[in-house]
C-alpha atoms as an extended CHARMM CRD file, in Angstrom:
* protein
*
       206  EXT
         1         1  MET       CA            119.2000000000       82.7160000000      133.4160000000  PROA      1               0.0000000000
         2         2  SER       CA            118.5770000000       84.4170000000      130.0650000000  PROA      2               0.0000000000
         3         3  ARG       CA            119.3460000000       88.0960000000      129.8460000000  PROA      3               0.0000000000
         4         4  SER       CA            117.0320000000       90.1360000000      127.6280000000  PROA      4               0.0000000000
         5         5  THR       CA            118.7810000000       92.6620000000      125.4450000000  PROA      5               0.0000000000
         6         6  ARG       CA            117.0700000000       95.5270000000      123.6700000000  PROA      6               0.0000000000
         7         7  ASN       CA            118.6890000000       97.6520000000      121.0220000000  PROA      7               0.0000000000
         8         8  SER       CA            115.6660000000       99.7700000000      120.0440000000  PROA      8               0.0000000000
         9         9  LEU       CA            114.7270000000      102.9130000000      121.9070000000  PROA      9               0.0000000000
        10        10  PRO       CA            111.6630000000      102.8140000000      124.1770000000  PROA      10              0.0000000000
        11        11  SER       CA            108.4280000000      104.0240000000      122.6640000000  PROA      11              0.0000000000
        12        12  LEU       CA            106.8220000000      107.3120000000      123.6160000000  PROA      12              0.0000000000
        13        13  TRP       CA            104.2600000000      105.5270000000      125.7630000000  PROA      13              0.0000000000
        14        14  GLU       CA            106.9210000000      103.5590000000      127.6090000000  PROA      14              0.0000000000
        15        15  GLN       CA            108.7240000000      106.8030000000      128.3150000000  PROA      15              0.0000000000
        16        16  ALA       CA            105.4420000000      108.3390000000      129.5110000000  PROA      16              0.0000000000
        17        17  VAL       CA            104.8820000000      105.4690000000      131.9620000000  PROA      17              0.0000000000
        18        18  THR       CA            108.4050000000      105.8830000000      133.3350000000  PROA      18              0.0000000000
        19        19  LEU       CA            108.0030000000      109.6520000000      133.6620000000  PROA      19              0.0000000000
        20        20  TRP       CA            104.6430000000      109.2660000000      135.4210000000  PROA      20              0.0000000000
        21        21  ASP       CA            106.1400000000      106.7740000000      137.8880000000  PROA      21              0.0000000000
        22        22  ASP       CA            109.0420000000      109.1340000000      138.5840000000  PROA      22              0.0000000000
        23        23  LEU       CA            106.6410000000      112.0580000000      139.0680000000  PROA      23              0.0000000000
        24        24  VAL       CA            104.5280000000      110.1400000000      141.5840000000  PROA      24              0.0000000000
        25        25  LEU       CA            107.6020000000      108.8060000000      143.3460000000  PROA      25              0.0000000000
        26        26  GLY       CA            109.0920000000      112.2850000000      143.6750000000  PROA      26              0.0000000000
        27        27  PHE       CA            106.0130000000      114.3900000000      144.4090000000  PROA      27              0.0000000000
        28        28  GLY       CA            103.3570000000      111.9890000000      145.6560000000  PROA      28              0.0000000000
        29        29  HSD       CA            100.2510000000      110.2020000000      144.4260000000  PROA      29              0.0000000000
        30        30  PRO       CA             97.2440000000      112.3390000000      143.3990000000  PROA      30              0.0000000000
        31        31  GLN       CA             95.2930000000      111.1420000000      146.4300000000  PROA      31              0.0000000000
        32        32  LEU       CA             98.1150000000      112.2080000000      148.7320000000  PROA      32              0.0000000000
        33        33  LEU       CA             98.2970000000      115.6390000000      147.0910000000  PROA      33              0.0000000000
        34        34  MET       CA             94.5460000000      116.0030000000      147.5720000000  PROA      34              0.0000000000
        35        35  ARG       CA             94.9100000000      115.0280000000      151.2210000000  PROA      35              0.0000000000
        36        36  TRP       CA             97.7570000000      117.4690000000      151.8250000000  PROA      36              0.0000000000
        37        37  GLY       CA             96.0020000000      120.3460000000      150.1260000000  PROA      37              0.0000000000
        38        38  TRP       CA             99.0330000000      122.6620000000      150.2880000000  PROA      38              0.0000000000
        39        39  MET       CA            102.7510000000      122.4680000000      149.5450000000  PROA      39              0.0000000000
        40        40  ARG       CA            105.7280000000      124.7910000000      149.6490000000  PROA      40              0.0000000000
        41        41  ALA       CA            106.0820000000      127.2410000000      146.7670000000  PROA      41              0.0000000000
        42        42  LEU       CA            109.4550000000      125.8600000000      145.6490000000  PROA      42              0.0000000000
        43        43  TYR       CA            108.0790000000      122.2990000000      145.6430000000  PROA      43              0.0000000000
        44        44  HSD       CA            104.9330000000      123.5080000000      143.8810000000  PROA      44              0.0000000000
        45        45  ARG       CA            106.9470000000      125.2200000000      141.1110000000  PROA      45              0.0000000000
        46        46  ALA       CA            109.0680000000      122.1180000000      140.4760000000  PROA      46              0.0000000000
        47        47  LEU       CA            105.9440000000      119.9380000000      140.2600000000  PROA      47              0.0000000000
        48        48  GLY       CA            104.3930000000      122.3380000000      137.7530000000  PROA      48              0.0000000000
        49        49  HSD       CA            107.4150000000      122.2000000000      135.4260000000  PROA      49              0.0000000000
        50        50  THR       CA            107.5840000000      118.4010000000      135.5980000000  PROA      50              0.0000000000
        51        51  LEU       CA            103.8490000000      118.0510000000      135.0490000000  PROA      51              0.0000000000
        52        52  ARG       CA            103.8140000000      120.3080000000      131.9740000000  PROA      52              0.0000000000
        53        53  ASP       CA            106.7010000000      118.3770000000      130.4040000000  PROA      53              0.0000000000
        54        54  LEU       CA            104.8710000000      115.0840000000      130.9230000000  PROA      54              0.0000000000
        55        55  GLU       CA            101.6280000000      116.4810000000      129.4920000000  PROA      55              0.0000000000
        56        56  SER       CA            103.3960000000      117.6600000000      126.3310000000  PROA      56              0.0000000000
        57        57  HSD       CA            105.0460000000      114.2290000000      126.0370000000  PROA      57              0.0000000000
        58        58  VAL       CA            101.6860000000      112.4220000000      126.2450000000  PROA      58              0.0000000000
        59        59  ARG       CA            100.1570000000      114.8040000000      123.6810000000  PROA      59              0.0000000000
        60        60  ARG       CA            103.0160000000      114.0160000000      121.3200000000  PROA      60              0.0000000000
        61        61  ALA       CA            102.4270000000      110.2830000000      121.7910000000  PROA      61              0.0000000000
        62        62  ILE       CA             98.6890000000      110.6310000000      121.0880000000  PROA      62              0.0000000000
        63        63  ARG       CA             99.3190000000      112.7000000000      117.9470000000  PROA      63              0.0000000000
        64        64  ALA       CA            101.8940000000      110.2020000000      116.6590000000  PROA      64              0.0000000000
        65        65  ASP       CA             99.5230000000      107.2420000000      117.0930000000  PROA      65              0.0000000000
        66        66  ALA       CA             96.5670000000      109.1800000000      115.6730000000  PROA      66              0.0000000000
        67        67  ARG       CA             98.4760000000      109.9000000000      112.4410000000  PROA      67              0.0000000000
        68        68  GLU       CA             99.2120000000      106.1950000000      111.9620000000  PROA      68              0.0000000000
        69        69  LEU       CA             95.6970000000      105.0070000000      112.8500000000  PROA      69              0.0000000000
        70        70  ASP       CA             93.6860000000      103.7100000000      109.8880000000  PROA      70              0.0000000000
        71        71  LEU       CA             90.1160000000      104.8240000000      110.4800000000  PROA      71              0.0000000000
        72        72  PRO       CA             87.0800000000      103.5890000000      108.5170000000  PROA      72              0.0000000000
        73        73  ALA       CA             84.9750000000      105.9770000000      106.4900000000  PROA      73              0.0000000000
        74        74  LEU       CA             83.1810000000      108.5020000000      108.6620000000  PROA      74              0.0000000000
        75        75  LYS       CA             79.4620000000      108.0250000000      109.0260000000  PROA      75              0.0000000000
        76        76  PRO       CA             77.1190000000      111.0140000000      108.7960000000  PROA      76              0.0000000000
        77        77  CYS       CA             76.2790000000      112.4640000000      112.1660000000  PROA      77              0.0000000000
        78        78  ALA       CA             72.8980000000      111.2070000000      113.2640000000  PROA      78              0.0000000000
        79        79  ARG       CA             70.5170000000      113.2950000000      115.2620000000  PROA      79              0.0000000000
        80        80  ARG       CA             70.8020000000      112.6670000000      118.9540000000  PROA      80              0.0000000000
        81        81  ARG       CA             67.6930000000      111.5410000000      120.6930000000  PROA      81              0.0000000000
        82        82  LYS       CA             66.7450000000      113.3680000000      123.8030000000  PROA      82              0.0000000000
        83        83  PRO       CA             67.3170000000      111.0450000000      126.7580000000  PROA      83              0.0000000000
        84        84  GLY       CA             64.5780000000      110.5020000000      129.2430000000  PROA      84              0.0000000000
        85        85  PRO       CA             64.7060000000      111.8700000000      132.7690000000  PROA      85              0.0000000000
        86        86  PRO       CA             67.3830000000      110.1680000000      134.8850000000  PROA      86              0.0000000000
        87        87  LYS       CA             66.1400000000      107.8110000000      137.5460000000  PROA      87              0.0000000000
        88        88  SER       CA             69.1590000000      108.3490000000      139.8100000000  PROA      88              0.0000000000
        89        89  ASN       CA             72.4590000000      110.2020000000      139.9600000000  PROA      89              0.0000000000
        90        90  GLU       CA             74.2500000000      107.0800000000      138.7570000000  PROA      90              0.0000000000
        91        91  ASP       CA             72.5690000000      107.4730000000      135.3610000000  PROA      91              0.0000000000
        92        92  MET       CA             74.1420000000      110.9290000000      134.9330000000  PROA      92              0.0000000000
        93        93  PRO       CA             77.9710000000      110.8760000000      135.1440000000  PROA      93              0.0000000000
        94        94  ARG       CA             78.0740000000      114.6290000000      135.7250000000  PROA      94              0.0000000000
        95        95  PHE       CA             76.0560000000      114.2850000000      138.9320000000  PROA      95              0.0000000000
        96        96  ARG       CA             77.8580000000      111.2680000000      140.3520000000  PROA      96              0.0000000000
        97        97  ARG       CA             79.4380000000      111.9360000000      143.6660000000  PROA      97              0.0000000000
        98        98  SER       CA             83.2280000000      112.1600000000      143.8150000000  PROA      98              0.0000000000
        99        99  TYR       CA             85.3530000000      111.3210000000      146.8340000000  PROA      99              0.0000000000
       100       100  SER       CA             88.6490000000      113.0170000000      147.6260000000  PROA      100             0.0000000000
       101       101  ASP       CA             90.2130000000      109.7530000000      148.8030000000  PROA      101             0.0000000000
       102       102  ASP       CA             89.2310000000      107.8620000000      145.6300000000  PROA      102             0.0000000000
       103       103  CYS       CA             90.8120000000      109.3250000000      142.4840000000  PROA      103             0.0000000000
       104       104  THR       CA             88.7600000000      107.0340000000      140.2170000000  PROA      104             0.0000000000
       105       105  THR       CA             85.6420000000      109.0580000000      141.0820000000  PROA      105             0.0000000000
       106       106  TRP       CA             87.1560000000      112.4290000000      140.1670000000  PROA      106             0.0000000000
       107       107  LYS       CA             85.6910000000      114.2960000000      137.1830000000  PROA      107             0.0000000000
       108       108  VAL       CA             88.8470000000      114.9850000000      135.1890000000  PROA      108             0.0000000000
       109       109  SER       CA             89.7440000000      114.9030000000      131.4910000000  PROA      109             0.0000000000
       110       110  PHE       CA             93.0220000000      115.1470000000      129.6120000000  PROA      110             0.0000000000
       111       111  ARG       CA             93.0710000000      118.0230000000      127.0970000000  PROA      111             0.0000000000
       112       112  MET       CA             95.0240000000      118.0130000000      123.8740000000  PROA      112             0.0000000000
       113       113  SER       CA             95.0720000000      121.8100000000      123.6670000000  PROA      113             0.0000000000
       114       114  VAL       CA             97.2840000000      123.9530000000      125.8740000000  PROA      114             0.0000000000
       115       115  ALA       CA             95.5440000000      126.6820000000      127.8290000000  PROA      115             0.0000000000
       116       116  ALA       CA             96.5360000000      130.2310000000      126.9710000000  PROA      116             0.0000000000
       117       117  PRO       CA             98.6990000000      131.9700000000      129.5770000000  PROA      117             0.0000000000
       118       118  ARG       CA             96.8390000000      134.2170000000      131.9360000000  PROA      118             0.0000000000
       119       119  LYS       CA             97.3920000000      137.9460000000      131.7650000000  PROA      119             0.0000000000
       120       120  HSD       CA             98.7560000000      139.3420000000      134.9950000000  PROA      120             0.0000000000
       121       121  ARG       CA             97.8790000000      142.8840000000      135.9360000000  PROA      121             0.0000000000
       122       122  GLY       CA            100.8060000000      144.7540000000      137.3560000000  PROA      122             0.0000000000
       123       123  PRO       CA            104.1070000000      143.2830000000      138.5080000000  PROA      123             0.0000000000
       124       124  ARG       CA            104.0940000000      139.6060000000      139.4300000000  PROA      124             0.0000000000
       125       125  LYS       CA            104.5280000000      138.8890000000      143.1110000000  PROA      125             0.0000000000
       126       126  ARG       CA            107.5700000000      136.8480000000      144.0030000000  PROA      126             0.0000000000
       127       127  SER       CA            106.7710000000      134.0290000000      146.3680000000  PROA      127             0.0000000000
       128       128  GLU       CA            109.1080000000      132.8750000000      149.0850000000  PROA      128             0.0000000000
       129       129  PRO       CA            110.1950000000      129.2050000000      149.0600000000  PROA      129             0.0000000000
       130       130  ALA       CA            108.4480000000      128.5760000000      152.3810000000  PROA      130             0.0000000000
       131       131  GLU       CA            105.1410000000      130.0560000000      151.1990000000  PROA      131             0.0000000000
       132       132  GLN       CA            102.2690000000      127.5790000000      150.8670000000  PROA      132             0.0000000000
       133       133  ARG       CA            100.5660000000      126.8810000000      147.5230000000  PROA      133             0.0000000000
       134       134  PRO       CA             97.3980000000      124.8260000000      146.7960000000  PROA      134             0.0000000000
       135       135  CYS       CA             98.0400000000      121.5330000000      145.0090000000  PROA      135             0.0000000000
       136       136  ARG       CA             94.4810000000      120.3460000000      144.3280000000  PROA      136             0.0000000000
       137       137  ASN       CA             94.6120000000      121.3270000000      140.6500000000  PROA      137             0.0000000000
       138       138  TYR       CA             97.8690000000      119.4320000000      140.1640000000  PROA      138             0.0000000000
       139       139  ALA       CA             96.2900000000      116.3290000000      141.6970000000  PROA      139             0.0000000000
       140       140  TYR       CA             93.5080000000      116.4700000000      139.0910000000  PROA      140             0.0000000000
       141       141  ARG       CA             95.9800000000      116.8770000000      136.2310000000  PROA      141             0.0000000000
       142       142  ILE       CA             98.1350000000      113.9590000000      137.4010000000  PROA      142             0.0000000000
       143       143  GLU       CA             95.0420000000      111.7470000000      137.5900000000  PROA      143             0.0000000000
       144       144  ALA       CA             94.0120000000      112.8490000000      134.0760000000  PROA      144             0.0000000000
       145       145  LEU       CA             97.4740000000      111.8560000000      132.8510000000  PROA      145             0.0000000000
       146       146  ARG       CA             97.1410000000      108.4420000000      134.4820000000  PROA      146             0.0000000000
       147       147  ARG       CA             93.8680000000      107.8110000000      132.6540000000  PROA      147             0.0000000000
       148       148  ALA       CA             95.2830000000      108.9860000000      129.3290000000  PROA      148             0.0000000000
       149       149  ILE       CA             98.2450000000      106.6110000000      129.6780000000  PROA      149             0.0000000000
       150       150  ASN       CA             96.2170000000      103.6070000000      130.8590000000  PROA      150             0.0000000000
       151       151  HSD       CA             93.4330000000      104.0920000000      128.2780000000  PROA      151             0.0000000000
       152       152  ARG       CA             95.6670000000      105.3150000000      125.4670000000  PROA      152             0.0000000000
       153       153  LYS       CA             93.7720000000      103.4800000000      122.6950000000  PROA      153             0.0000000000
       154       154  ASP       CA             90.5250000000      105.2820000000      123.4880000000  PROA      154             0.0000000000
       155       155  TYR       CA             92.2450000000      108.6760000000      123.6100000000  PROA      155             0.0000000000
       156       156  VAL       CA             94.1110000000      108.0500000000      120.3410000000  PROA      156             0.0000000000
       157       157  ARG       CA             90.9440000000      106.9460000000      118.5370000000  PROA      157             0.0000000000
       158       158  ARG       CA             88.9670000000      109.8870000000      119.8810000000  PROA      158             0.0000000000
       159       159  TYR       CA             91.6220000000      112.3590000000      118.7580000000  PROA      159             0.0000000000
       160       160  ALA       CA             91.9680000000      110.7080000000      115.3400000000  PROA      160             0.0000000000
       161       161  LEU       CA             88.1910000000      110.9550000000      114.8040000000  PROA      161             0.0000000000
       162       162  ARG       CA             88.2870000000      114.6180000000      115.7760000000  PROA      162             0.0000000000
       163       163  LEU       CA             91.0430000000      115.3030000000      113.2310000000  PROA      163             0.0000000000
       164       164  ALA       CA             89.1420000000      113.3940000000      110.5420000000  PROA      164             0.0000000000
       165       165  ARG       CA             85.9880000000      115.4350000000      111.1600000000  PROA      165             0.0000000000
       166       166  VAL       CA             87.9700000000      118.6670000000      111.0340000000  PROA      166             0.0000000000
       167       167  ARG       CA             89.5780000000      117.6760000000      107.7230000000  PROA      167             0.0000000000
       168       168  GLU       CA             86.2020000000      116.6960000000      106.2770000000  PROA      168             0.0000000000
       169       169  ALA       CA             84.6810000000      120.0190000000      107.3390000000  PROA      169             0.0000000000
       170       170  ASN       CA             87.6060000000      121.9250000000      105.8060000000  PROA      170             0.0000000000
       171       171  VAL       CA             87.2070000000      120.0730000000      102.4970000000  PROA      171             0.0000000000
       172       172  ARG       CA             83.4920000000      120.8760000000      102.3780000000  PROA      172             0.0000000000
       173       173  ALA       CA             84.1840000000      124.5270000000      103.1200000000  PROA      173             0.0000000000
       174       174  LEU       CA             86.8520000000      124.6350000000      100.3850000000  PROA      174             0.0000000000
       175       175  VAL       CA             84.4880000000      123.0920000000       97.8170000000  PROA      175             0.0000000000
       176       176  GLU       CA             81.7730000000      125.6130000000       98.6520000000  PROA      176             0.0000000000
       177       177  ALA       CA             84.2670000000      128.4670000000       98.3900000000  PROA      177             0.0000000000
       178       178  LEU       CA             85.4840000000      127.2950000000       94.9700000000  PROA      178             0.0000000000
       179       179  LYS       CA             81.9290000000      127.1820000000       93.6540000000  PROA      179             0.0000000000
       180       180  ALA       CA             81.6000000000      130.9130000000       94.2650000000  PROA      180             0.0000000000
       181       181  TYR       CA             84.7350000000      131.6020000000       92.1930000000  PROA      181             0.0000000000
       182       182  ASP       CA             83.7490000000      129.9650000000       88.9180000000  PROA      182             0.0000000000
       183       183  LEU       CA             85.6900000000      131.9540000000       86.2800000000  PROA      183             0.0000000000
       184       184  SER       CA             84.6540000000      129.9520000000       83.1990000000  PROA      184             0.0000000000
       185       185  PRO       CA             83.3800000000      131.9530000000       80.1430000000  PROA      185             0.0000000000
       186       186  ALA       CA             79.9450000000      130.3710000000       80.4980000000  PROA      186             0.0000000000
       187       187  ALA       CA             79.6800000000      131.6900000000       84.0480000000  PROA      187             0.0000000000
       188       188  THR       CA             81.1000000000      135.1730000000       83.3690000000  PROA      188             0.0000000000
       189       189  GLY       CA             79.3190000000      135.6720000000       80.0110000000  PROA      189             0.0000000000
       190       190  ALA       CA             82.5070000000      136.8590000000       78.3260000000  PROA      190             0.0000000000
       191       191  LYS       CA             84.3080000000      135.4920000000       75.2930000000  PROA      191             0.0000000000
       192       192  LEU       CA             87.9930000000      134.7930000000       75.1210000000  PROA      192             0.0000000000
       193       193  SER       CA             88.3420000000      137.2590000000       72.2160000000  PROA      193             0.0000000000
       194       194  GLU       CA             86.9220000000      140.0260000000       74.3890000000  PROA      194             0.0000000000
       195       195  VAL       CA             89.5570000000      139.6300000000       77.0490000000  PROA      195             0.0000000000
       196       196  MET       CA             91.9180000000      142.6280000000       76.8890000000  PROA      196             0.0000000000
       197       197  LEU       CA             95.4820000000      141.4300000000       76.8110000000  PROA      197             0.0000000000
       198       198  PRO       CA             98.2350000000      143.9020000000       77.7770000000  PROA      198             0.0000000000
       199       199  SER       CA            100.3150000000      145.2590000000       74.8960000000  PROA      199             0.0000000000
       200       200  ALA       CA            103.9940000000      144.4180000000       74.7890000000  PROA      200             0.0000000000
       201       201  LYS       CA            104.8130000000      148.0730000000       73.9800000000  PROA      201             0.0000000000
       202       202  HSD       CA            103.7080000000      149.2440000000       77.3890000000  PROA      202             0.0000000000
       203       203  ILE       CA            105.5590000000      146.5560000000       79.3720000000  PROA      203             0.0000000000
       204       204  GLU       CA            108.8010000000      147.8230000000       80.8020000000  PROA      204             0.0000000000
       205       205  PRO       CA            111.7580000000      145.4370000000       80.7440000000  PROA      205             0.0000000000
       206       206  GLY       CA            112.6100000000      143.8180000000       84.0310000000  PROA      206             0.0000000000
């Protein structure tokens, strides 16, 4: 029996798969969390910390792959044609029915940006460990992580295209801004001999 040895460290995606498996093994599958609906506050807080760490890990993996992805030249954005009226709800993904016991029908998406912290008015209430907390939102976020890990190539390509469009828009804006600051003599109507240079007598040392 041959024993496989590995000297290199696991990739970010391999670590993400292991962390997702550990999260589900320790806190439950998204469908189970949806079925439970509520969990103890102490359990809920631990799940939130673990979930945020895994989300930041997956974002780091997507950014790393997006930087190394060699994209073709961007095509100009074509005008979108207005689609015809849908014949059924199946033609419109937004109106497809979702089932709580089937996580593949949930309308979730993994976001690369972190939501800003909410502002709390007044002192924050301390919850007791036995107090119940809703876990439906966590179930959605765990399912979004599963899709991002399983379909990593699509997420990496989508994020790389977004970065490329942002860079292209920034370059166009910079070129337009530089056109407004043309300081050549032909544009200003001044000659180099007319430029007043400061006298060395009036310059203080240091």
